[in-house]
Coordinates of N, CA and C in Angstrom, one line a residue:
M21 N -13.1 -33.4 46.8 CA -12.4 -33.1 46.0 C -13.2 -32.2 44.7
V22 N -12.4 -31.0 44.4 CA -12.7 -31.0 43.2 C -11.7 -31.0 41.6
K23 N -11.9 -31.7 41.0 CA -10.9 -32.0 40.1 C -10.8 -31.0 39.0
S24 N -9.8 -30.3 38.7 CA -9.9 -29.4 37.6 C -9.5 -29.5 36.2
R25 N -9.6 -29.2 35.6 CA -9.2 -29.6 34.2 C -8.5 -28.2 33.4
P26 N -7.3 -28.3 32.5 CA -6.8 -27.1 31.8 C -7.7 -26.6 31.2
H27 N -7.5 -25.2 31.7 CA -8.0 -24.2 30.6 C -7.4 -24.0 29.3
R28 N -8.6 -24.0 28.7 CA -8.0 -24.1 27.2 C -8.7 -22.5 26.8
V29 N -7.8 -21.7 26.1 CA -8.0 -20.4 25.6 C -8.5 -20.9 24.0
P30 N -9.5 -20.6 23.6 CA -9.4 -20.7 22.2 C -8.2 -20.3 21.0
K31 N -7.5 -20.7 20.3 CA -6.8 -19.9 19.2 C -7.5 -19.2 18.1
P32 N -7.1 -17.8 18.2 CA -7.5 -16.9 17.5 C -7.6 -17.6 15.7
S33 N -8.6 -17.5 14.8 CA -8.8 -18.0 13.8 C -7.5 -17.3 12.9
A34 N -7.5 -18.0 11.8 CA -6.5 -17.4 10.8 C -6.8 -16.4 10.4
M35 N -8.0 -16.1 10.6 CA -8.8 -14.7 9.9 C -8.8 -13.4 11.2
D36 N -9.1 -13.8 12.6 CA -9.3 -13.3 13.7 C -7.6 -12.7 13.5
A37 N -6.3 -13.6 13.2 CA -5.3 -13.0 13.1 C -4.6 -12.5 12.0
L38 N -5.1 -12.4 11.0 CA -4.9 -11.4 9.4 C -5.5 -10.1 10.2
I39 N -6.6 -10.3 10.5 CA -7.2 -8.8 11.2 C -6.6 -8.1 11.8
A40 N -5.7 -8.5 12.8 CA -5.4 -8.2 13.9 C -4.2 -7.4 13.4
E41 N -3.4 -8.3 12.6 CA -2.4 -7.9 12.5 C -2.4 -6.6 11.5
F42 N -3.1 -6.8 10.3 CA -4.2 -5.2 9.8 C -4.2 -4.0 10.8
A43 N -4.9 -4.4 11.7 CA -5.5 -3.5 12.4 C -4.5 -2.7 13.4
A44 N -3.1 -3.5 13.8 CA -2.2 -3.1 14.5 C -1.3 -1.7 14.1
R45 N -1.7 -1.5 12.5 CA -1.0 -0.4 12.1 C -1.3 0.9 12.5
Y46 N -2.7 0.8 13.1 CA -3.8 1.9 13.6 C -3.7 2.3 14.8
P47 N -3.6 3.4 15.2 CA -3.4 4.0 16.5 C -4.9 4.2 16.9
F48 N -6.0 3.8 16.5 CA -7.2 3.6 17.3 C -7.9 2.3 16.5
N49 N -9.0 1.7 17.0 CA -9.4 0.5 17.4 C -10.6 0.4 16.3
L50 N -10.6 -0.6 14.8 CA -10.9 -0.5 14.2 C -12.9 -0.3 14.4
D51 N -13.5 -0.1 14.0 CA -15.1 0.1 14.0 C -15.9 -0.9 13.6
D52 N -17.1 -1.2 14.0 CA -17.7 -2.6 13.8 C -17.7 -2.2 12.1
F53 N -18.1 -1.5 11.7 CA -18.8 -1.7 10.4 C -17.3 -2.0 9.3
Q54 N -16.1 -1.4 10.3 CA -15.1 -1.5 9.5 C -14.5 -3.3 9.5
V55 N -14.6 -3.7 10.0 CA -14.3 -5.4 10.9 C -15.3 -5.8 9.9
E56 N -16.4 -5.7 10.1 CA -17.6 -6.1 8.9 C -16.9 -6.4 7.6
A57 N -16.7 -5.1 7.0 CA -16.5 -5.2 5.8 C -14.9 -5.9 5.8
I58 N -14.3 -5.5 6.6 CA -12.9 -6.4 6.4 C -13.0 -8.1 6.1
R59 N -13.8 -8.4 6.9 CA -14.2 -9.5 7.2 C -14.5 -10.4 5.7
E60 N -15.3 -9.8 5.5 CA -15.9 -9.8 3.8 C -15.0 -9.8 2.9
L61 N -14.2 -8.8 3.0 CA -13.3 -8.8 1.6 C -12.0 -10.1 1.6
A62 N -11.6 -10.4 3.2 CA -10.7 -11.6 3.2 C -12.1 -13.1 3.0
N63 N -12.9 -13.0 2.8 CA -13.3 -13.8 2.5 C -13.7 -14.4 0.9
R64 N -13.5 -13.1 0.0 CA -13.4 -12.6 -1.4 C -14.7 -11.9 -1.8
R65 N -15.2 -11.3 -0.8 CA -16.7 -10.8 -0.8 C -16.0 -9.9 -1.3
S66 N -17.2 -8.9 -2.4 CA -16.9 -7.9 -2.8 C -18.0 -6.8 -1.6
V67 N -17.2 -5.6 -1.5 CA -18.5 -5.1 -0.1 C -18.6 -3.2 -1.1
L68 N -19.8 -2.8 -0.5 CA -19.7 -1.5 -0.5 C -20.0 -0.5 0.8
V69 N -19.0 0.3 0.8 CA -18.9 0.9 2.5 C -19.2 2.2 2.2
A70 N -20.6 2.9 2.7 CA -21.3 3.8 2.6 C -21.2 4.4 4.1
A71 N -20.9 5.6 4.1 CA -20.7 6.2 5.3 C -20.1 7.7 5.3
P72 N -20.9 8.3 5.9 CA -19.7 10.2 5.8 C -18.6 10.7 5.9
T73 N -18.3 11.5 5.1 CA -16.5 11.5 5.2 C -16.2 11.9 6.9
G74 N -14.8 11.1 6.5 CA -14.0 10.9 7.9 C -14.5 10.0 8.9
T75 N -15.4 9.1 8.0 CA -15.4 7.8 9.6 C -14.8 6.6 9.1
G76 N -14.1 6.7 8.5 CA -12.9 5.5 8.1 C -13.2 4.5 7.3
K77 N -13.7 4.8 5.9 CA -14.1 4.3 5.0 C -12.7 3.8 4.4
T78 N -11.8 4.0 4.1 CA -10.1 4.5 3.6 C -9.7 3.1 4.3
V79 N -10.1 3.1 5.5 CA -9.0 1.7 6.1 C -9.7 0.8 5.8
V80 N -10.8 0.8 4.9 CA -11.3 -0.5 4.2 C -10.6 -0.9 3.2
A81 N -10.5 0.2 2.5 CA -9.6 0.0 1.2 C -8.3 -0.5 1.2
E82 N -7.8 0.1 2.6 CA -6.6 0.0 2.8 C -6.1 -1.6 3.0
F83 N -7.1 -1.9 4.0 CA -7.0 -3.8 3.5 C -7.3 -4.8 2.4
A84 N -7.7 -3.9 1.4 CA -7.8 -4.6 0.3 C -6.4 -4.4 -0.4
V85 N -5.6 -3.5 -0.3 CA -4.4 -3.2 -0.7 C -3.4 -4.2 0.1
F86 N -3.4 -4.2 1.9 CA -3.0 -4.9 2.7 C -3.0 -6.5 2.0
L87 N -4.2 -7.3 1.6 CA -4.2 -8.5 1.5 C -3.8 -8.9 0.3
A88 N -4.1 -7.8 -1.6 CA -3.4 -8.2 -2.6 C -1.9 -8.1 -2.1
L89 N -1.2 -7.3 -1.3 CA 0.3 -7.5 -1.5 C 1.0 -8.7 -0.6
R90 N -0.2 -9.5 0.3 CA 0.2 -10.7 1.0 C 0.0 -11.6 0.2
E91 N -0.6 -11.5 -0.7 CA -1.0 -12.2 -1.8 C 0.0 -12.9 -3.1
G92 N 0.9 -11.4 -2.9 CA 1.9 -11.4 -4.0 C 0.9 -10.7 -5.5
L93 N -0.1 -10.3 -5.2 CA -0.8 -9.5 -6.3 C -0.4 -7.7 -6.2
R94 N -0.8 -7.5 -7.3 CA -0.8 -5.9 -7.4 C -2.0 -5.2 -7.1
A95 N -2.2 -4.3 -6.3 CA -3.2 -3.8 -6.4 C -3.1 -2.3 -7.2
F96 N -4.5 -1.6 -7.1 CA -5.0 -0.4 -7.7 C -5.7 0.0 -6.9
Y97 N -5.7 1.2 -5.9 CA -6.1 2.4 -5.2 C -6.6 3.7 -6.3
T98 N -8.2 4.0 -6.4 CA -8.8 4.9 -7.1 C -8.9 5.9 -5.9
A99 N -8.9 7.3 -6.3 CA -9.6 8.3 -5.5 C -10.1 9.2 -6.3
P100 N -10.9 10.4 -5.6 CA -11.9 11.0 -6.8 C -11.2 12.2 -6.8
I101 N -10.0 12.7 -6.5 CA -9.6 13.8 -6.2 C -8.1 13.8 -6.1
K102 N -7.0 14.8 -6.9 CA -6.0 14.7 -7.0 C -5.3 14.4 -5.6
A103 N -5.9 15.4 -5.0 CA -5.1 15.6 -3.5 C -4.9 14.0 -2.5
L104 N -6.3 13.6 -2.4 CA -6.3 12.3 -1.9 C -5.7 11.3 -2.4
S105 N -5.5 11.0 -3.7 CA -4.0 10.3 -4.1 C -2.8 10.6 -4.0
N106 N -2.9 11.9 -3.8 CA -1.0 12.5 -3.7 C -1.0 12.0 -2.2
Q107 N -2.1 11.9 -1.0 CA -1.8 11.6 0.4 C -1.5 10.1 0.2
K108 N -2.8 9.4 -0.4 CA -2.7 8.3 -0.2 C -1.4 7.6 -0.5
F109 N -0.5 7.7 -1.9 CA 0.4 7.7 -2.2 C 1.3 7.6 -1.6
R110 N 1.9 9.0 -0.6 CA 2.5 9.5 0.3 C 2.1 8.1 1.4
D111 N 1.4 7.9 1.8 CA 1.1 6.8 3.0 C 1.2 5.3 2.6
F112 N 0.9 5.0 1.3 CA 1.1 4.0 1.1 C 3.0 3.7 1.1
R113 N 3.9 4.9 0.1 CA 5.0 4.6 0.3 C 5.7 4.4 1.4
E114 N 5.1 5.3 2.3 CA 5.6 4.8 4.1 C 5.2 3.3 4.7
Q115 N 4.2 3.0 4.0 CA 4.3 1.1 4.5 C 4.7 0.2 4.2
Y116 N 4.7 0.4 2.5 CA 5.1 -0.4 2.0 C 6.7 -0.2 1.0
G117 N 7.1 1.1 1.4 CA 8.1 1.0 0.8 C 7.9 2.1 -0.7
P118 N 9.0 2.6 -1.1 CA 8.8 3.8 -2.5 C 8.7 2.2 -3.8
G119 N 9.6 1.4 -3.6 CA 9.8 0.5 -4.7 C 8.5 -0.2 -4.9
L120 N 7.3 -0.3 -4.0 CA 6.5 -1.0 -4.7 C 4.9 -0.2 -4.7
V121 N 5.6 1.3 -4.8 CA 4.0 1.7 -4.8 C 4.2 3.3 -5.6
G122 N 3.3 3.3 -6.6 CA 3.4 4.0 -7.9 C 2.1 5.2 -8.2
V123 N 2.3 6.1 -8.6 CA 0.9 6.7 -9.0 C 0.7 7.9 -9.9
M124 N -0.3 7.2 -10.8 CA -0.5 8.1 -12.1 C -2.0 8.9 -11.8
T125 N -1.6 10.1 -12.1 CA -2.8 11.3 -12.1 C -2.7 12.2 -13.4
G126 N -3.4 13.2 -13.6 CA -3.4 14.0 -14.6 C -2.0 15.3 -14.8
D127 N -1.3 14.7 -13.6 CA -0.2 15.3 -13.3 C 1.1 14.7 -13.5
I128 N 1.0 14.0 -12.8 CA 2.3 13.1 -12.5 C 2.2 11.8 -12.9
V129 N 3.4 11.0 -13.1 CA 3.5 9.7 -13.3 C 4.7 9.0 -12.2
E130 N 4.7 8.5 -11.2 CA 5.7 8.0 -10.7 C 5.8 6.5 -10.5
N131 N 6.5 5.8 -11.0 CA 6.7 4.4 -10.8 C 5.2 3.2 -11.0
P132 N 4.8 3.8 -12.5 CA 3.4 2.9 -12.4 C 3.8 1.3 -12.6
A133 N 4.9 0.8 -12.4 CA 4.7 -0.3 -12.8 C 5.2 -1.0 -11.1
G134 N 4.7 0.0 -10.0 CA 5.0 -0.4 -8.9 C 3.4 -1.1 -8.5
Q135 N 3.7 -2.5 -7.6 CA 2.6 -2.9 -7.1 C 1.2 -2.6 -6.5
V136 N 1.6 -1.1 -5.7 CA 0.3 -0.6 -5.4 C 0.8 1.0 -6.4
G137 N -0.4 1.1 -7.5 CA -0.8 2.2 -8.1 C -2.1 2.7 -7.7

């Protein structure tokens, strides 16, 4: 007679749960380089992500904003061109609400006291 043992599925770590919560916001799976960089950020390490345009570097920066807001901190997102700043302003307002997000460019200043600027 074979004795059965209860099958134990390991619980995901708190970091895995945090990454899964963040990743659920996107309609695509995160790439390995994104997960690797996000893990480093979650461990309070600095990262530098160098990749071609359109490969998902912004997702890593968005995780830093997500993490800061979860901890009640303020985050600043910078972009090299106004069009990208304005796009991320709209995206962050949609994600976090207009009261938390501000923007400052050479042309406009809106909600400079927001937690995400």
